[in-house]
Amino acid sequence: MRGSSICPNRTSFRGWYNGLRPWLLAAAGVLCLAAPAMAVDPNRAMSQYVRDRWGTESGFPKGAVYDIAQTADGYLWFGTEKGLVRFDGTSFQLIRDSNSNLTVGHVLGLMGDRDGGLWVRLRRPTLLRYKDGRFENVMAALGRRTSTVTAMGRMQDGALLVWVLEGEGSAIKYEGNRFETQVTTTGLSRSPVMSVSETTPGTIWIGTRDAGLFRLQRGKAEAVAEGLPDPKINCLLSTREGQLWVGTDNGIAHWDGHKLVTAKLPVFPAPVRALALTRDRDENIWVGTNAQGLIRLNAHGVSLLDDVSKHSFEAVTAVFEDREGNIWMGSASGVERLRDSVFVTYGEPEGLPSENSGPVFPESAGRTWFAPVDGGLYKLENGKVSAVQAEGLGRDVVYSIGGAPGELWVGRQRGGLTGLRVERGVLTAKTYTKANGLAQNSVYAVHRGRDGSVWAGTLSGGVSHLEHGRFTNFKVTDGLASNTVSSILEGADGTMWFATPQGLSALVQGRWRTFSKKDGLPSESVSSLAEDANGVLWIGTSAGLAYYRGGRIQKVAGDYAALKEPILGLAIDQRGSLWLSGSNRVLRVQCGLLLKGAPPAEALREFGWADGLHSVEGVKRHRSVAADPDGRIWFSMNRGLSVVDPVRQTIVSAPSIAHIQSLAADGAAVALGNPARVPARRQRITFGFVGLSLSVPERVRFRYALDGFDRGWSEPTPAHEAVYTNLGPGPYRFRVIASNVDGVWNGNEATLKFEIEPAVWQTWWFRLCGAALLILMIVALYRLRLMQLTGQLNMRFEERLAERTRIAQDLHDTLLQGFLSASMQLHVAADTLPDESPAKTRLERILKLMSQVIEEGRNAVQGLRSQRSEIHDLDQAFSRIQQELGIQEDINFRVIVQGRPQSMHPILRDEVYRIGREAVVNAFRHAQARSIEVELEYTAKQFRFLVRDDGCGIDPHVLKQGREGHWGLPGMRERAEWIGAKLHVYSSPTAGTEVELSVPNHIAFGGKRTGRTKD
């Protein structure tokens, strides 16, 4: 959480200038670090930094801050009175050691090592190393359990250097997971060592509490007292060049490699008591003091963070520069951050007469002209602001400023057009009004052409062209779109462009052309113009941005909502980017990417308060955005003048480091293991993560993906958490990457492996048991169904058997008995007739026929009343067919039995026999075969009956439809279908005929399984 808004802090941040300007200028020649004096540079002093603060209201623990450090993983650490505090850019966390019995209290010193660990120096005789979430007490590894580490520093090679109080003390180096004693001193004062540092290999400096400064070389201690402001050394700072800065209770000293020199700082209300020192990447020395706040020293002099004449400040007890170049300082009330801003903004604290600016014209690299909205013309040169009073400019409102180096033209609200020249430091001015031929005295837009002539666009009188001392005026009647001109631009091809509320007008070789909405303009109210190096004319209107290329105007295509709002000012930098201000935006547009239709995230960059702007609201004036000769872009804003150097924007910020900080299941925290284990039946899985970019953390964006669930990366999001619901059990891997403040994505991703434990019904053994149970249920249901079918079939067989028995009884008791009675009576009648009677011969034929019918009837009745004793004799029954048919031909006939014969239901056996008998009889009578073979096969799955012969085969037409008047094949098929069997007949003229009947086991044998043997 931010401790305070940027704008109020920025205002107070520059307050030093107004209050201290008189004596700082006087002290410019007093400051001396070696011999020459350094001049104070109030223009650059502290205005380039953005200041933010965090206190207890922002979650920072109450208590003094003693030290600040950063580890390789990007986290910022604070050693405080309450313990060790970690900061990820958005929140603070007080670290507690839950994995050991160590307690972390007052943290006096912090230092990050090259292995990614953090060294923690406590008030008591304990030195801790924190890594991977665990604390380690390293005093045992030093072999000095009772010794005390009183100071920590860094060696020139980056290794950790600690001072251990044992005897007279030792300097010990830590590198490669081992400790190495560098120096064991002799002859050193008993005063406690407060700080330690190395300047050159083998040269170690120690600062004591009350005995001064010592240099240790070859095991000997040498006191260095000359030039030391005070014997109490609070902090030491060594540089890469082998120099040393010394902070004492009474000032700062500098060792240049040969001697110690006291830095003569300006006179403060109290002596400068230096408590902390650091040097940033720009060679600035930052000093945390007891009563003067934060001080910066550099080649330009001394700069103060706050106005000490108006405020009393807490002691700055810790100063640190992080990997992104931010300066952090700690005090008893919290921490503050100074961040190098993209924009430098000038306002009233820097000497501007008003925060509300109008037009701006950077004439040269060191001189910028501007005009406040409420009147007057001012010059900002070398950090100083001065007013121009010539020609009554101080009493008039300036609408527009233009010109060239050494020549300035000013359009005024009431006073016409004024030209200013500076020659040998002397300012001369000349004003042109309507009396001199100017179209109107209210001049809103001024442009000096490349030929030296001047164009003046008026508020309602058209355009005036001043050339060779004479004016030429153009109005609507001459072809101008409107008599009100808001902006003027000369194109590279010599075309003069005029922006008006009624469209865009162009003057080419004396001919006028006007463009309106029908020609592609988003709006006919055109406010600003700019042309890039490729000749593309960019047009700002009240309805957004357009461009003129290839002879026609085009609107900006694509999803660029920010470019479809009112635009007030435009300018092109040396790298071809377009800078614009709107009613509530400041944007940089990559023109090439925009014309190619690149996504807004790539083509646009928006700036705001966090970038050093005091306001994002532009002003409606001609040339409210302009480029200076050095390529910097100046913005006239609702609050102050802001300037940005586009070259600095090409320096990509440090990559953001992504970290997964938490895992929660239905709101309950889950320990981050490898892998983490999520309990079963959790419906909502939440991942918490951060992207460690401490400059502007709110601009960090994230992409994440869950392997095994997501198809790819998510869309960029500023949210610091991802939520998944209803994930199934099993292993997963969550990945996240982060972008920095410039939108550059870090290729290194943070990953977390985790596993969702299955519920009981999701375990493999439960599923296996369930599958086995399901199979058993299916088998049981199948067998039950077979039993039902077998029972139904048996019932049908019994019913048919009963029916056949009844029919047999009826045939025997009625028809056969009747035939027998009739036959007997006919025999009697025949016996009574004489032998020569013609009727007797007829009666004998009738008796013979009736005898044949009675015999056939008896056979039918016998067939209907099958005997149980013949159940196992199917093979014998088939074997007797040849004899029953009385066929004596030489035909090879045999019956083969495969498997163990099983009992069948009588009805089923009879039907099988009838089907088989029909097949065998047909083979004997019609096949003309030399060999007939019958095979009975009993298996566990079915009963199979096969009749094959090598005869002449069956005609295909007969095989398919049967022979007219014969019912052999159709009858066989009907019987097979009735008993639930399958009948197949195969026939070929060259291979003979094969009849196959297969009956399923549950039908043939009532579902009984049989072993299989072979006869």
mmCIF file of C-alpha atoms in Angstrom, residues 701-1006:
data_model
loop_
_atom_site.group_PDB
_atom_site.id
_atom_site.type_symbol
_atom_site.label_atom_id
_atom_site.label_comp_id
_atom_site.label_asym_id
_atom_site.label_seq_id
_atom_site.Cartn_x
_atom_site.Cartn_y
_atom_site.Cartn_z
ATOM 1 C CA ARG A 701 1.156 -7.617 -15.217
ATOM 2 C CA PHE A 702 0.929 -11.399 -14.897
ATOM 3 C CA ARG A 703 0.306 -14.389 -17.129
ATOM 4 C CA TYR A 704 -0.293 -17.820 -15.674
ATOM 5 C CA ALA A 705 -1.060 -21.345 -16.788
ATOM 6 C CA LEU A 706 -2.030 -24.604 -15.091
ATOM 7 C CA ASP A 707 -0.424 -27.542 -16.862
ATOM 8 C CA GLY A 708 -2.890 -30.339 -17.357
ATOM 9 C CA PHE A 709 -5.834 -27.928 -17.388
ATOM 10 C CA ASP A 710 -5.110 -24.732 -19.375
ATOM 11 C CA ARG A 711 -4.306 -24.847 -23.068
ATOM 12 C CA GLY A 712 -1.934 -21.862 -22.857
ATOM 13 C CA TRP A 713 -1.053 -18.683 -20.991
ATOM 14 C CA SER A 714 -3.814 -16.498 -19.637
ATOM 15 C CA GLU A 715 -4.358 -12.945 -20.817
ATOM 16 C CA PRO A 716 -2.230 -10.306 -19.005
ATOM 17 C CA THR A 717 -3.816 -9.291 -15.716
ATOM 18 C CA PRO A 718 -2.879 -6.989 -12.821
ATOM 19 C CA ALA A 719 -4.497 -9.348 -10.309
ATOM 20 C CA HIS A 720 -2.179 -11.033 -7.828
ATOM 21 C CA GLU A 721 -4.119 -14.263 -7.612
ATOM 22 C CA ALA A 722 -5.575 -16.974 -9.818
ATOM 23 C CA VAL A 723 -8.560 -19.153 -8.913
ATOM 24 C CA TYR A 724 -9.449 -22.608 -10.246
ATOM 25 C CA THR A 725 -12.556 -24.564 -9.325
ATOM 26 C CA ASN A 726 -13.530 -28.233 -9.414
ATOM 27 C CA LEU A 727 -10.134 -29.622 -10.339
ATOM 28 C CA GLY A 728 -9.939 -33.392 -10.437
ATOM 29 C CA PRO A 729 -7.445 -35.351 -8.331
ATOM 30 C CA GLY A 730 -3.905 -35.832 -9.576
ATOM 31 C CA PRO A 731 -0.648 -33.927 -10.124
ATOM 32 C CA TYR A 732 -0.543 -30.390 -11.558
ATOM 33 C CA ARG A 733 2.008 -27.649 -12.174
ATOM 34 C CA PHE A 734 1.126 -23.965 -11.863
ATOM 35 C CA ARG A 735 3.293 -21.444 -13.722
ATOM 36 C CA VAL A 736 3.353 -17.629 -13.661
ATOM 37 C CA ILE A 737 5.460 -14.945 -15.344
ATOM 38 C CA ALA A 738 5.501 -11.190 -14.768
ATOM 39 C CA SER A 739 6.232 -8.060 -16.794
ATOM 40 C CA ASN A 740 8.121 -5.039 -15.516
ATOM 41 C CA VAL A 741 6.946 -1.427 -15.562
ATOM 42 C CA ASP A 742 7.889 -1.147 -19.268
ATOM 43 C CA GLY A 743 5.741 -4.125 -20.200
ATOM 44 C CA VAL A 744 8.721 -6.427 -20.875
ATOM 45 C CA TRP A 745 8.024 -10.029 -19.850
ATOM 46 C CA ASN A 746 10.587 -11.946 -17.837
ATOM 47 C CA GLY A 747 11.277 -15.320 -19.402
ATOM 48 C CA ASN A 748 11.992 -16.898 -16.018
ATOM 49 C CA GLU A 749 8.759 -18.282 -14.636
ATOM 50 C CA ALA A 750 7.794 -19.257 -11.109
ATOM 51 C CA THR A 751 6.424 -22.774 -10.808
ATOM 52 C CA LEU A 752 4.598 -24.729 -8.135
ATOM 53 C CA LYS A 753 3.978 -28.446 -8.319
ATOM 54 C CA PHE A 754 1.019 -29.663 -6.332
ATOM 55 C CA GLU A 755 -1.169 -32.706 -6.095
ATOM 56 C CA ILE A 756 -4.848 -32.876 -5.270
ATOM 57 C CA GLU A 757 -5.475 -35.906 -3.121
ATOM 58 C CA PRO A 758 -8.323 -38.121 -4.296
ATOM 59 C CA ALA A 759 -11.439 -38.778 -2.275
ATOM 60 C CA VAL A 760 -12.114 -42.368 -1.206
ATOM 61 C CA TRP A 761 -14.220 -42.991 -4.288
ATOM 62 C CA GLN A 762 -11.465 -41.505 -6.493
ATOM 63 C CA THR A 763 -8.678 -43.848 -5.320
ATOM 64 C CA TRP A 764 -7.376 -46.564 -7.625
ATOM 65 C CA TRP A 765 -8.255 -49.386 -5.245
ATOM 66 C CA PHE A 766 -11.815 -48.068 -4.874
ATOM 67 C CA ARG A 767 -12.188 -47.827 -8.625
ATOM 68 C CA LEU A 768 -10.709 -51.310 -9.041
ATOM 69 C CA CYS A 769 -13.125 -52.705 -6.497
ATOM 70 C CA GLY A 770 -15.962 -50.863 -8.155
ATOM 71 C CA ALA A 771 -14.966 -52.229 -11.560
ATOM 72 C CA ALA A 772 -14.751 -55.763 -10.153
ATOM 73 C CA LEU A 773 -18.128 -55.373 -8.471
ATOM 74 C CA LEU A 774 -19.613 -54.041 -11.686
ATOM 75 C CA ILE A 775 -18.233 -57.015 -13.608
ATOM 76 C CA LEU A 776 -19.640 -59.402 -11.014
ATOM 77 C CA MET A 777 -23.000 -57.681 -11.224
ATOM 78 C CA ILE A 778 -22.967 -57.929 -15.008
ATOM 79 C CA VAL A 779 -22.049 -61.616 -14.832
ATOM 80 C CA ALA A 780 -24.755 -62.237 -12.229
ATOM 81 C CA LEU A 781 -27.320 -60.382 -14.312
ATOM 82 C CA TYR A 782 -26.209 -62.301 -17.387
ATOM 83 C CA ARG A 783 -26.506 -65.637 -15.629
ATOM 84 C CA LEU A 784 -29.858 -64.617 -14.156
ATOM 85 C CA ARG A 785 -31.058 -63.718 -17.627
ATOM 86 C CA LEU A 786 -29.777 -67.031 -18.959
ATOM 87 C CA MET A 787 -31.638 -68.835 -16.226
ATOM 88 C CA GLN A 788 -34.776 -66.892 -17.088
ATOM 89 C CA LEU A 789 -34.420 -67.684 -20.763
ATOM 90 C CA THR A 790 -33.619 -71.335 -20.041
ATOM 91 C CA GLY A 791 -36.629 -71.581 -17.745
ATOM 92 C CA GLN A 792 -38.841 -69.978 -20.396
ATOM 93 C CA LEU A 793 -37.461 -72.322 -23.034
ATOM 94 C CA ASN A 794 -37.935 -75.370 -20.829
ATOM 95 C CA MET A 795 -41.479 -74.248 -20.101
ATOM 96 C CA ARG A 796 -42.114 -73.991 -23.849
ATOM 97 C CA PHE A 797 -40.563 -77.410 -24.351
ATOM 98 C CA GLU A 798 -42.743 -78.911 -21.620
ATOM 99 C CA GLU A 799 -45.814 -77.246 -23.067
ATOM 100 C CA ARG A 800 -44.972 -78.600 -26.519
ATOM 101 C CA LEU A 801 -44.231 -82.032 -25.096
ATOM 102 C CA ALA A 802 -47.599 -82.030 -23.345
ATOM 103 C CA GLU A 803 -49.283 -80.886 -26.535
ATOM 104 C CA ARG A 804 -47.550 -83.599 -28.554
ATOM 105 C CA THR A 805 -48.537 -86.206 -25.967
ATOM 106 C CA ARG A 806 -52.159 -85.050 -26.119
ATOM 107 C CA ILE A 807 -52.097 -85.105 -29.909
ATOM 108 C CA ALA A 808 -50.549 -88.596 -29.824
ATOM 109 C CA GLN A 809 -53.278 -89.767 -27.438
ATOM 110 C CA ASP A 810 -55.982 -88.218 -29.601
ATOM 111 C CA LEU A 811 -54.538 -89.767 -32.734
ATOM 112 C CA HIS A 812 -54.249 -93.160 -31.024
ATOM 113 C CA ASP A 813 -57.654 -93.092 -29.389
ATOM 114 C CA THR A 814 -59.646 -91.645 -32.278
ATOM 115 C CA LEU A 815 -58.134 -91.660 -35.728
ATOM 116 C CA LEU A 816 -56.069 -94.855 -35.418
ATOM 117 C CA GLN A 817 -58.841 -96.682 -33.575
ATOM 118 C CA GLY A 818 -61.309 -95.590 -36.224
ATOM 119 C CA PHE A 819 -59.004 -96.760 -39.021
ATOM 120 C CA LEU A 820 -58.476 -100.084 -37.204
ATOM 121 C CA SER A 821 -62.238 -100.572 -36.772
ATOM 122 C CA ALA A 822 -62.872 -99.727 -40.400
ATOM 123 C CA SER A 823 -60.039 -102.006 -41.452
ATOM 124 C CA MET A 824 -61.447 -104.872 -39.408
ATOM 125 C CA GLN A 825 -64.910 -104.406 -40.921
ATOM 126 C CA LEU A 826 -63.432 -104.276 -44.391
ATOM 127 C CA HIS A 827 -61.511 -107.477 -43.691
ATOM 128 C CA VAL A 828 -64.811 -109.116 -42.642
ATOM 129 C CA ALA A 829 -66.499 -107.791 -45.764
ATOM 130 C CA ALA A 830 -63.643 -108.955 -47.904
ATOM 131 C CA ASP A 831 -63.712 -112.432 -46.393
ATOM 132 C CA THR A 832 -67.429 -112.771 -47.193
ATOM 133 C CA LEU A 833 -66.920 -112.009 -50.855
ATOM 134 C CA PRO A 834 -66.113 -114.782 -53.245
ATOM 135 C CA ASP A 835 -62.675 -114.894 -54.690
ATOM 136 C CA GLU A 836 -63.916 -114.220 -58.214
ATOM 137 C CA SER A 837 -65.794 -111.134 -57.117
ATOM 138 C CA PRO A 838 -64.361 -107.961 -58.727
ATOM 139 C CA ALA A 839 -65.106 -106.020 -55.521
ATOM 140 C CA LYS A 840 -62.806 -108.245 -53.503
ATOM 141 C CA THR A 841 -59.783 -107.074 -55.438
ATOM 142 C CA ARG A 842 -60.712 -103.449 -54.821
ATOM 143 C CA LEU A 843 -61.271 -104.139 -51.111
ATOM 144 C CA GLU A 844 -57.866 -105.773 -50.788
ATOM 145 C CA ARG A 845 -56.198 -102.693 -52.330
ATOM 146 C CA ILE A 846 -58.124 -100.476 -49.901
ATOM 147 C CA LEU A 847 -57.114 -102.704 -46.969
ATOM 148 C CA LYS A 848 -53.479 -102.519 -48.056
ATOM 149 C CA LEU A 849 -53.636 -98.735 -48.282
ATOM 150 C CA MET A 850 -55.348 -98.487 -44.871
ATOM 151 C CA SER A 851 -52.707 -100.763 -43.379
ATOM 152 C CA GLN A 852 -50.031 -98.425 -44.719
ATOM 153 C CA VAL A 853 -51.826 -95.383 -43.289
ATOM 154 C CA ILE A 854 -52.258 -97.100 -39.914
ATOM 155 C CA GLU A 855 -48.517 -97.944 -39.876
ATOM 156 C CA GLU A 856 -47.565 -94.375 -40.681
ATOM 157 C CA GLY A 857 -49.970 -93.134 -37.996
ATOM 158 C CA ARG A 858 -48.355 -95.427 -35.447
ATOM 159 C CA ASN A 859 -44.932 -94.079 -36.461
ATOM 160 C CA ALA A 860 -46.214 -90.506 -36.062
ATOM 161 C CA VAL A 861 -47.633 -91.276 -32.635
ATOM 162 C CA GLN A 862 -44.346 -92.926 -31.693
ATOM 163 C CA GLY A 863 -42.478 -89.831 -32.836
ATOM 164 C CA LEU A 864 -44.715 -87.607 -30.736
ATOM 165 C CA ARG A 865 -44.118 -89.716 -27.636
ATOM 166 C CA SER A 866 -40.290 -89.635 -27.306
ATOM 167 C CA GLN A 867 -38.658 -91.783 -24.681
ATOM 168 C CA ARG A 868 -36.181 -90.432 -22.077
ATOM 169 C CA SER A 869 -34.012 -93.482 -22.564
ATOM 170 C CA GLU A 870 -32.883 -92.164 -25.970
ATOM 171 C CA ILE A 871 -31.502 -88.820 -24.672
ATOM 172 C CA HIS A 872 -27.858 -89.834 -24.983
ATOM 173 C CA ASP A 873 -28.276 -91.725 -28.272
ATOM 174 C CA LEU A 874 -28.200 -88.960 -30.925
ATOM 175 C CA ASP A 875 -25.067 -90.471 -32.438
ATOM 176 C CA GLN A 876 -26.697 -93.922 -32.561
ATOM 177 C CA ALA A 877 -29.911 -92.467 -33.968
ATOM 178 C CA PHE A 878 -27.974 -90.821 -36.791
ATOM 179 C CA SER A 879 -25.950 -93.997 -37.324
ATOM 180 C CA ARG A 880 -29.175 -96.025 -37.984
ATOM 181 C CA ILE A 881 -30.492 -93.673 -40.692
ATOM 182 C CA GLN A 882 -28.718 -95.516 -43.545
ATOM 183 C CA GLN A 883 -30.237 -98.827 -42.446
ATOM 184 C CA GLU A 884 -33.690 -97.233 -41.960
ATOM 185 C CA LEU A 885 -33.564 -95.861 -45.480
ATOM 186 C CA GLY A 886 -32.586 -99.313 -46.835
ATOM 187 C CA ILE A 887 -29.815 -97.791 -48.984
ATOM 188 C CA GLN A 888 -27.284 -100.483 -49.932
ATOM 189 C CA GLU A 889 -25.095 -98.348 -52.163
ATOM 190 C CA ASP A 890 -21.369 -98.079 -51.479
ATOM 191 C CA ILE A 891 -21.438 -94.768 -49.592
ATOM 192 C CA ASN A 892 -18.875 -93.991 -46.876
ATOM 193 C CA PHE A 893 -21.075 -92.857 -43.935
ATOM 194 C CA ARG A 894 -19.746 -92.126 -40.445
ATOM 195 C CA VAL A 895 -20.768 -90.261 -37.270
ATOM 196 C CA ILE A 896 -18.085 -88.381 -35.232
ATOM 197 C CA VAL A 897 -18.603 -87.154 -31.653
ATOM 198 C CA GLN A 898 -16.395 -84.337 -30.259
ATOM 199 C CA GLY A 899 -16.500 -83.663 -26.511
ATOM 200 C CA ARG A 900 -18.451 -85.291 -23.746
ATOM 201 C CA PRO A 901 -22.128 -85.928 -24.690
ATOM 202 C CA GLN A 902 -24.601 -84.024 -22.561
ATOM 203 C CA SER A 903 -28.274 -84.536 -21.920
ATOM 204 C CA MET A 904 -30.755 -82.351 -23.779
ATOM 205 C CA HIS A 905 -34.370 -81.647 -23.290
ATOM 206 C CA PRO A 906 -36.421 -84.208 -25.217
ATOM 207 C CA ILE A 907 -38.100 -81.588 -27.378
ATOM 208 C CA LEU A 908 -34.788 -79.942 -28.213
ATOM 209 C CA ARG A 909 -33.192 -83.340 -28.895
ATOM 210 C CA ASP A 910 -36.087 -84.282 -31.169
ATOM 211 C CA GLU A 911 -35.871 -81.002 -33.083
ATOM 212 C CA VAL A 912 -32.097 -81.375 -33.495
ATOM 213 C CA TYR A 913 -32.615 -84.936 -34.645
ATOM 214 C CA ARG A 914 -35.310 -83.961 -37.119
ATOM 215 C CA ILE A 915 -33.147 -81.173 -38.582
ATOM 216 C CA GLY A 916 -30.151 -83.504 -38.769
ATOM 217 C CA ARG A 917 -32.159 -86.395 -40.178
ATOM 218 C CA GLU A 918 -33.523 -84.142 -42.923
ATOM 219 C CA ALA A 919 -29.979 -83.092 -43.823
ATOM 220 C CA VAL A 920 -28.684 -86.706 -43.825
ATOM 221 C CA VAL A 921 -31.662 -88.050 -45.818
ATOM 222 C CA ASN A 922 -31.213 -85.284 -48.426
ATOM 223 C CA ALA A 923 -27.527 -86.194 -48.692
ATOM 224 C CA PHE A 924 -28.349 -89.868 -49.262
ATOM 225 C CA ARG A 925 -31.193 -89.266 -51.706
ATOM 226 C CA HIS A 926 -30.150 -86.256 -53.734
ATOM 227 C CA ALA A 927 -26.421 -85.498 -53.339
ATOM 228 C CA GLN A 928 -25.036 -88.511 -55.263
ATOM 229 C CA ALA A 929 -22.247 -88.396 -52.683
ATOM 230 C CA ARG A 930 -19.491 -90.970 -52.146
ATOM 231 C CA SER A 931 -18.879 -89.814 -48.550
ATOM 232 C CA ILE A 932 -21.243 -88.467 -45.895
ATOM 233 C CA GLU A 933 -19.996 -87.374 -42.508
ATOM 234 C CA VAL A 934 -21.980 -86.341 -39.378
ATOM 235 C CA GLU A 935 -20.133 -84.525 -36.573
ATOM 236 C CA LEU A 936 -21.609 -83.887 -33.129
ATOM 237 C CA GLU A 937 -19.575 -81.424 -31.047
ATOM 238 C CA TYR A 938 -20.222 -80.764 -27.336
ATOM 239 C CA THR A 939 -18.364 -77.665 -25.983
ATOM 240 C CA ALA A 940 -18.625 -75.337 -23.033
ATOM 241 C CA LYS A 941 -20.222 -72.636 -25.196
ATOM 242 C CA GLN A 942 -22.479 -74.513 -27.589
ATOM 243 C CA PHE A 943 -23.685 -77.760 -29.162
ATOM 244 C CA ARG A 944 -22.654 -78.001 -32.793
ATOM 245 C CA PHE A 945 -24.087 -80.392 -35.372
ATOM 246 C CA LEU A 946 -22.440 -80.702 -38.802
ATOM 247 C CA VAL A 947 -23.421 -82.760 -41.896
ATOM 248 C CA ARG A 948 -21.029 -82.631 -44.848
ATOM 249 C CA ASP A 949 -20.927 -84.552 -48.140
ATOM 250 C CA ASP A 950 -18.864 -84.512 -51.349
ATOM 251 C CA GLY A 951 -21.828 -84.637 -53.668
ATOM 252 C CA CYS A 952 -23.129 -82.473 -56.485
ATOM 253 C CA GLY A 953 -24.290 -79.637 -54.240
ATOM 254 C CA ILE A 954 -27.571 -77.722 -54.229
ATOM 255 C CA ASP A 955 -28.744 -75.377 -56.908
ATOM 256 C CA PRO A 956 -28.235 -71.761 -55.641
ATOM 257 C CA HIS A 957 -31.848 -70.853 -56.447
ATOM 258 C CA VAL A 958 -33.127 -73.867 -54.503
ATOM 259 C CA LEU A 959 -30.687 -73.105 -51.675
ATOM 260 C CA LYS A 960 -32.039 -69.569 -51.414
ATOM 261 C CA GLN A 961 -35.815 -70.084 -52.001
ATOM 262 C CA GLY A 962 -36.388 -73.859 -51.748
ATOM 263 C CA ARG A 963 -37.974 -76.228 -54.275
ATOM 264 C CA GLU A 964 -41.626 -75.720 -55.086
ATOM 265 C CA GLY A 965 -43.742 -78.270 -53.305
ATOM 266 C CA HIS A 966 -40.896 -79.364 -51.026
ATOM 267 C CA TRP A 967 -40.439 -78.090 -47.504
ATOM 268 C CA GLY A 968 -37.146 -79.650 -46.440
ATOM 269 C CA LEU A 969 -34.861 -76.592 -46.222
ATOM 270 C CA PRO A 970 -37.581 -74.141 -45.090
ATOM 271 C CA GLY A 971 -38.681 -76.628 -42.431
ATOM 272 C CA MET A 972 -35.111 -77.008 -41.167
ATOM 273 C CA ARG A 973 -34.724 -73.216 -40.911
ATOM 274 C CA GLU A 974 -38.072 -72.824 -39.112
ATOM 275 C CA ARG A 975 -37.209 -75.540 -36.581
ATOM 276 C CA ALA A 976 -33.756 -73.954 -35.932
ATOM 277 C CA GLU A 977 -35.290 -70.532 -35.419
ATOM 278 C CA TRP A 978 -37.912 -71.948 -33.059
ATOM 279 C CA ILE A 979 -35.331 -73.537 -30.723
ATOM 280 C CA GLY A 980 -33.016 -70.468 -30.808
ATOM 281 C CA ALA A 981 -30.323 -72.150 -32.890
ATOM 282 C CA LYS A 982 -28.378 -70.938 -35.927
ATOM 283 C CA LEU A 983 -28.488 -72.892 -39.185
ATOM 284 C CA HIS A 984 -25.967 -72.342 -41.984
ATOM 285 C CA VAL A 985 -26.002 -74.238 -45.309
ATOM 286 C CA TYR A 986 -22.906 -74.048 -47.557
ATOM 287 C CA SER A 987 -22.993 -75.682 -50.986
ATOM 288 C CA SER A 988 -20.767 -75.831 -54.083
ATOM 289 C CA PRO A 989 -20.999 -78.012 -57.198
ATOM 290 C CA THR A 990 -17.353 -79.015 -56.773
ATOM 291 C CA ALA A 991 -17.112 -79.224 -52.964
ATOM 292 C CA GLY A 992 -20.450 -80.662 -51.953
ATOM 293 C CA THR A 993 -22.787 -79.464 -49.237
ATOM 294 C CA GLU A 994 -22.261 -78.636 -45.577
ATOM 295 C CA VAL A 995 -25.120 -78.079 -43.098
ATOM 296 C CA GLU A 996 -24.133 -76.589 -39.741
ATOM 297 C CA LEU A 997 -26.455 -76.227 -36.733
ATOM 298 C CA SER A 998 -25.191 -74.468 -33.567
ATOM 299 C CA VAL A 999 -27.193 -74.271 -30.328
ATOM 300 C CA PRO A 1000 -25.974 -72.002 -27.473
ATOM 301 C CA ASN A 1001 -24.968 -73.730 -24.251
ATOM 302 C CA HIS A 1002 -27.732 -72.207 -22.135
ATOM 303 C CA ILE A 1003 -30.315 -73.599 -24.592
ATOM 304 C CA ALA A 1004 -28.728 -76.919 -25.396
ATOM 305 C CA PHE A 1005 -27.685 -77.912 -21.870
ATOM 306 C CA GLY A 1006 -29.573 -75.534 -19.606
#
